[in-house]
Amino acid sequence: MKQYYFSDGQERFGPFSLEELRSQPISKDTLIWHEELDDWTKAGELAELTPLFELPTMPPPVNGPNIPSVTPSNPNVLDSSTEEKPKTWLVESILVTVLCCLPFGVAAIINAAKVDSRYAVGDYVGAKKSSDEAKKWTIIGLISGLVFMIIYFGYVFFIAVGGIDDFDF
Amino acid sequence: MRKPLLKIVILCGVLGLIWIYKSFDPSSDSTYFPPCPVYSLSGWKCPGCGSQRAAHALLNGELGSAWSFNPLFVLVLPYLVIAGLAEYGGIHLLGKKGSAFLNSRWVIWSFFIIIILYWILRNLWL
């Protein structure tokens, strides 16, 4: 089931199923986001949402528990003032680039930049995704570096042992 | 990074590495220092080539020769120290806003451009 989020320009609401979205106060200009979208998109531009605007009127607001609004249990949807920027992994990325000699660090740096860009426009879910991606590349770089070191020292050890063998026999 | 034991282990590791790189010269004891994987596999210098020799030179106060081994390493080191202290030590030498700026996209893209340019240029001329 696709999960939709919408924004009133200041706060984000969701996740909602398509059915739940019907009861929310959205217009064709409301910004919508779901997992398959790269960025917030106007509701009017999403084909699957057009039936929503063919309803004659919005249901009247009711002060009751049956109206699903903000679901604070979802960690993706927090008030913007409390949402911290995810780790950019820049320090680790640069370390990998400069010390482990592997270009994976560069892939991590690109994602580090995306963390900040996405965070700046309020896309916390996307920022978190980029942060995880940066972390992934940092770790891949680190592990590749370690594996190379192990192979290298194994090789050095092999040569040393081989040398002794040559000497003895 | 809330586990104190992990912090101590990492700190000991860093101090150990500092001792190794100060005491031993990767240029002469090259067997005991791993070479750059990118360089040994492709023959192309990567942005990190020379960092070990530069670290040895820096730890022995030879800024000039550190620069000649790997200027990028010398340039990013202050950044790594300041940003690393903020990230892992909670010590904000430039204030909280300064630490936030160190992780802003302007800084990140600058690093990206510098690293890529340096990577290309050092293979062409250096």
Short mmCIF file of C-alpha atoms in Angstrom, two decimals:
data_model
loop_
_atom_site.label_atom_id
_atom_site.label_comp_id
_atom_site.label_asym_id
_atom_site.label_seq_id
_atom_site.Cartn_x
_atom_site.Cartn_y
_atom_site.Cartn_z
CA MET A 1 0.00 0.00 0.00
CA LYS A 2 1.48 3.32 -1.06
CA GLN A 3 1.89 5.78 1.82
CA TYR A 4 1.22 9.43 1.06
CA TYR A 5 2.38 12.52 2.90
CA PHE A 6 1.15 16.02 2.32
CA SER A 7 2.37 19.42 3.36
CA ASP A 8 0.54 22.66 4.03
CA GLY A 9 3.74 24.56 3.38
CA GLN A 10 4.79 24.53 7.00
CA GLU A 11 4.03 21.15 8.48
CA ARG A 12 4.02 17.67 7.04
CA PHE A 13 1.17 15.22 7.63
CA GLY A 14 0.98 11.52 7.09
CA PRO A 15 1.41 8.77 6.25
CA PHE A 16 -1.99 8.19 4.68
CA SER A 17 -3.33 5.58 2.34
CA LEU A 18 -5.01 6.90 -0.81
CA GLU A 19 -8.37 6.27 0.86
CA GLU A 20 -7.42 8.22 3.98
CA LEU A 21 -6.11 11.06 1.86
CA ARG A 22 -9.71 11.73 0.70
CA SER A 23 -10.68 12.99 4.12
CA GLN A 24 -7.73 15.36 4.31
CA PRO A 25 -7.99 19.04 3.37
CA ILE A 26 -5.97 18.89 0.16
CA SER A 27 -6.39 20.81 -3.07
CA LYS A 28 -4.73 20.47 -6.48
CA ASP A 29 -1.96 22.77 -5.24
CA THR A 30 -1.20 20.81 -2.07
CA LEU A 31 2.28 19.31 -2.08
CA ILE A 32 2.28 15.53 -1.96
CA TRP A 33 5.09 13.08 -1.46
CA HIS A 34 5.33 9.31 -1.53
CA GLU A 35 8.25 6.92 -1.73
CA GLU A 36 8.41 6.79 -5.52
CA LEU A 37 8.61 10.58 -5.86
CA ASP A 38 11.94 12.36 -5.86
CA ASP A 39 10.46 15.56 -4.58
CA TRP A 40 7.26 17.12 -3.29
CA THR A 41 4.76 17.27 -6.14
CA LYS A 42 1.51 19.17 -6.54
CA ALA A 43 -1.47 16.89 -6.02
CA GLY A 44 -2.96 18.02 -9.33
CA GLU A 45 0.00 16.56 -11.19
CA LEU A 46 -0.43 13.06 -9.81
CA ALA A 47 -2.75 10.96 -11.94
CA GLU A 48 -3.84 8.68 -9.12
CA LEU A 49 -5.03 11.64 -7.06
CA THR A 50 -7.31 13.22 -9.67
CA PRO A 51 -10.42 11.33 -8.45
CA LEU A 52 -10.01 13.16 -5.14
CA PHE A 53 -10.80 16.49 -6.74
CA GLU A 54 -13.90 15.19 -8.49
CA LEU A 55 -15.72 14.92 -5.18
CA PRO A 56 -18.33 17.66 -4.92
CA THR A 57 -17.27 18.89 -1.49
CA MET A 58 -14.86 18.03 1.22
CA PRO A 59 -16.39 16.26 4.21
CA PRO A 60 -17.08 18.80 6.95
CA PRO A 61 -14.53 18.91 9.73
CA VAL A 62 -15.54 16.92 12.79
CA ASN A 63 -13.93 17.24 16.16
CA GLY A 64 -13.60 13.60 16.87
CA PRO A 65 -11.09 10.82 17.07
CA ASN A 66 -12.25 9.40 13.73
CA ILE A 67 -10.29 12.03 11.81
CA PRO A 68 -6.80 10.79 11.24
CA SER A 69 -4.44 13.72 11.31
CA VAL A 70 -0.82 13.80 12.34
CA THR A 71 0.49 10.43 13.43
CA PRO A 72 3.32 11.24 15.81
CA SER A 73 4.30 7.58 16.08
CA ASN A 74 5.89 7.77 12.64
CA PRO A 75 9.51 8.88 13.03
CA ASN A 76 9.55 10.37 9.51
CA VAL A 77 6.96 12.94 10.42
CA LEU A 78 8.15 15.18 13.18
CA ASP A 79 7.80 18.86 13.74
CA SER A 80 10.45 20.66 11.70
CA SER A 81 11.83 22.43 14.76
CA THR A 82 12.64 19.15 16.49
CA GLU A 83 13.92 17.27 13.45
CA GLU A 84 17.69 17.11 13.59
CA LYS A 85 19.78 17.02 10.49
CA PRO A 86 20.94 13.46 9.83
CA LYS A 87 24.66 12.82 10.02
CA THR A 88 26.40 13.80 6.77
CA TRP A 89 29.32 11.41 7.27
CA LEU A 90 31.58 14.04 5.67
CA VAL A 91 34.46 13.63 8.12
CA GLU A 92 34.45 9.87 7.60
CA SER A 93 34.03 10.24 3.82
CA ILE A 94 37.06 12.51 3.56
CA LEU A 95 39.07 10.20 5.80
CA VAL A 96 38.24 7.28 3.53
CA THR A 97 39.17 9.32 0.47
CA VAL A 98 42.44 10.59 1.86
CA LEU A 99 43.59 7.56 3.84
CA CYS A 100 42.13 4.41 2.37
CA CYS A 101 42.91 5.67 -1.12
CA LEU A 102 39.57 4.51 -2.44
CA PRO A 103 37.16 6.42 -4.65
CA PHE A 104 34.25 5.13 -2.56
CA GLY A 105 34.86 8.16 -0.39
CA VAL A 106 33.83 10.38 -3.30
CA ALA A 107 30.50 8.54 -3.62
CA ALA A 108 29.99 9.15 0.09
CA ILE A 109 30.80 12.87 -0.27
CA ILE A 110 28.15 13.30 -2.98
CA ASN A 111 25.59 11.79 -0.64
CA ALA A 112 26.81 13.97 2.21
CA ALA A 113 25.97 17.02 0.09
CA LYS A 114 22.51 15.59 -0.65
CA VAL A 115 21.84 15.18 3.08
CA ASP A 116 22.22 18.93 3.58
CA SER A 117 20.36 19.95 0.40
CA ARG A 118 17.38 17.73 1.17
CA TYR A 119 17.32 18.74 4.82
CA ALA A 120 17.32 22.40 3.80
CA VAL A 121 14.10 21.99 1.78
CA GLY A 122 12.40 20.03 4.55
CA ASP A 123 12.74 16.61 2.95
CA TYR A 124 13.72 14.78 6.12
CA VAL A 125 12.92 11.36 4.74
CA GLY A 126 15.15 12.00 1.74
CA ALA A 127 17.89 13.47 3.92
CA LYS A 128 17.86 10.38 6.11
CA LYS A 129 18.06 8.21 2.99
CA SER A 130 21.11 10.12 1.72
CA SER A 131 22.68 9.89 5.15
CA ASP A 132 22.28 6.11 5.11
CA GLU A 133 23.68 6.04 1.58
CA ALA A 134 26.72 8.09 2.66
CA LYS A 135 27.19 5.76 5.61
CA LYS A 136 27.00 2.76 3.29
CA TRP A 137 29.73 4.09 0.96
CA THR A 138 31.93 5.10 3.88
CA ILE A 139 31.70 1.60 5.30
CA ILE A 140 32.27 -0.02 1.88
CA GLY A 141 35.39 2.14 1.47
CA LEU A 142 36.61 1.31 4.95
CA ILE A 143 36.05 -2.43 4.52
CA SER A 144 37.72 -2.45 1.08
CA GLY A 145 40.70 -0.66 2.60
CA LEU A 146 40.90 -3.16 5.44
CA VAL A 147 40.55 -6.14 3.08
CA PHE A 148 43.33 -4.73 0.93
CA MET A 149 45.54 -4.29 4.00
CA ILE A 150 44.88 -7.85 5.13
CA ILE A 151 45.70 -9.20 1.65
CA TYR A 152 48.79 -6.99 1.51
CA PHE A 153 50.12 -8.07 4.89
CA GLY A 154 49.24 -11.68 4.08
CA TYR A 155 51.31 -11.29 0.92
CA VAL A 156 54.23 -9.71 2.81
CA PHE A 157 54.07 -12.53 5.36
CA PHE A 158 53.95 -15.11 2.56
CA ILE A 159 57.05 -13.60 0.93
CA ALA A 160 58.83 -13.54 4.30
CA VAL A 161 57.98 -17.18 5.01
CA GLY A 162 58.83 -18.09 1.39
CA GLY A 163 62.16 -16.32 1.78
CA ILE A 164 63.02 -18.32 4.86
CA ASP A 165 62.05 -21.52 3.03
CA ASP A 166 64.38 -20.59 0.17
CA PHE A 167 67.12 -19.90 2.63
CA ASP A 168 66.68 -23.18 4.47
CA PHE A 169 66.35 -25.49 1.52
CA MET B 1 29.13 7.05 19.85
CA ARG B 2 27.74 7.02 23.33
CA LYS B 3 29.68 3.96 24.41
CA PRO B 4 32.64 5.14 26.49
CA LEU B 5 34.58 1.90 25.92
CA LEU B 6 34.39 2.30 22.15
CA LYS B 7 35.62 5.89 22.49
CA ILE B 8 38.60 4.74 24.54
CA VAL B 9 39.45 1.99 22.03
CA ILE B 10 39.26 4.47 19.12
CA LEU B 11 41.33 7.03 21.04
CA CYS B 12 44.00 4.40 21.78
CA GLY B 13 43.95 3.36 18.12
CA VAL B 14 44.46 6.96 16.97
CA LEU B 15 47.28 7.52 19.48
CA GLY B 16 48.88 4.22 18.41
CA LEU B 17 48.73 5.24 14.76
CA ILE B 18 50.24 8.64 15.60
CA TRP B 19 53.10 6.88 17.38
CA ILE B 20 53.68 4.46 14.47
CA TYR B 21 53.63 7.21 11.85
CA LYS B 22 55.91 9.44 13.90
CA SER B 23 58.46 6.72 14.62
CA PHE B 24 58.61 4.91 11.31
CA ASP B 25 59.16 6.31 7.84
CA PRO B 26 56.85 4.84 5.19
CA SER B 27 59.40 5.81 2.51
CA SER B 28 62.20 3.61 3.87
CA ASP B 29 60.21 0.92 5.74
CA SER B 30 57.83 0.59 2.83
CA THR B 31 57.18 -3.14 3.38
CA TYR B 32 55.33 -2.47 6.61
CA PHE B 33 53.11 0.25 5.21
CA PRO B 34 50.42 -0.84 2.77
CA PRO B 35 50.67 0.90 -0.62
CA CYS B 36 47.74 2.70 -2.17
CA PRO B 37 45.33 0.11 -3.65
CA VAL B 38 44.28 2.40 -6.49
CA TYR B 39 47.88 3.18 -7.47
CA SER B 40 49.10 -0.39 -7.25
CA LEU B 41 46.15 -1.70 -9.25
CA SER B 42 45.75 1.03 -11.87
CA GLY B 43 48.98 3.02 -11.90
CA TRP B 44 46.93 6.18 -11.35
CA LYS B 45 47.58 8.29 -8.30
CA CYS B 46 44.47 8.73 -6.17
CA PRO B 47 43.71 11.75 -3.96
CA GLY B 48 45.09 9.86 -0.97
CA CYS B 49 48.45 8.74 -2.37
CA GLY B 50 51.28 10.01 -0.20
CA SER B 51 49.12 10.52 2.89
CA GLN B 52 51.19 8.09 4.97
CA ARG B 53 54.46 9.78 4.04
CA ALA B 54 52.83 13.18 4.58
CA ALA B 55 51.63 12.06 8.04
CA HIS B 56 55.16 10.94 8.95
CA ALA B 57 56.63 14.24 7.76
CA LEU B 58 54.00 16.33 9.57
CA LEU B 59 54.47 14.45 12.84
CA ASN B 60 58.17 15.24 12.61
CA GLY B 61 57.54 18.90 11.92
CA GLU B 62 58.43 18.86 8.24
CA LEU B 63 55.53 20.81 6.80
CA GLY B 64 57.24 21.42 3.46
CA SER B 65 57.95 17.78 2.70
CA ALA B 66 54.46 16.80 3.94
CA TRP B 67 53.08 19.27 1.41
CA SER B 68 55.16 17.74 -1.37
CA PHE B 69 53.92 14.21 -0.55
CA ASN B 70 50.24 15.12 -0.45
CA PRO B 71 49.06 18.75 -0.22
CA LEU B 72 45.42 17.63 0.00
CA PHE B 73 46.15 15.68 3.18
CA VAL B 74 47.77 18.73 4.75
CA LEU B 75 44.83 20.92 3.71
CA VAL B 76 42.04 18.66 4.99
CA LEU B 77 43.74 17.80 8.27
CA PRO B 78 42.64 20.94 10.15
CA TYR B 79 39.10 20.37 8.89
CA LEU B 80 39.13 16.74 10.00
CA VAL B 81 40.39 17.69 13.46
CA ILE B 82 37.85 20.49 14.00
CA ALA B 83 34.87 18.63 12.51
CA GLY B 84 35.91 15.35 14.14
CA LEU B 85 36.13 16.95 17.59
CA ALA B 86 32.66 18.46 17.10
CA GLU B 87 31.19 15.19 15.87
CA TYR B 88 32.72 12.74 18.29
CA GLY B 89 34.00 14.84 21.17
CA GLY B 90 31.17 17.36 21.38
CA ILE B 91 33.82 20.08 21.33
CA HIS B 92 32.69 22.90 19.05
CA LEU B 93 35.79 24.97 18.43
CA LEU B 94 33.92 27.21 15.99
CA GLY B 95 30.68 27.25 17.98
CA LYS B 96 27.57 25.21 17.17
CA LYS B 97 26.82 27.32 14.10
CA GLY B 98 30.37 26.83 12.90
CA SER B 99 30.05 23.09 13.30
CA ALA B 100 26.80 23.15 11.33
CA PHE B 101 28.51 25.17 8.59
CA LEU B 102 31.26 22.52 8.37
CA ASN B 103 28.56 20.06 7.30
CA SER B 104 26.73 22.42 4.93
CA ARG B 105 26.42 21.66 1.25
CA TRP B 106 28.69 24.58 0.31
CA VAL B 107 31.55 23.07 2.23
CA ILE B 108 30.78 19.55 1.03
CA TRP B 109 30.62 20.50 -2.66
CA SER B 110 33.84 22.53 -2.26
CA PHE B 111 35.58 19.43 -0.94
CA PHE B 112 34.12 17.39 -3.77
CA ILE B 113 35.39 19.81 -6.43
CA ILE B 114 38.82 20.18 -4.80
CA ILE B 115 39.26 16.40 -4.50
CA ILE B 116 38.20 15.67 -8.09
CA LEU B 117 40.35 18.50 -9.51
CA TYR B 118 43.31 17.41 -7.43
CA TRP B 119 42.80 13.82 -8.55
CA ILE B 120 42.91 14.82 -12.23
CA LEU B 121 45.68 17.41 -11.91
CA ARG B 122 48.09 15.27 -9.94
CA ASN B 123 47.86 12.58 -12.62
CA LEU B 124 48.52 15.13 -15.36
CA TRP B 125 51.31 17.22 -13.91
CA LEU B 126 52.33 16.26 -10.43
#
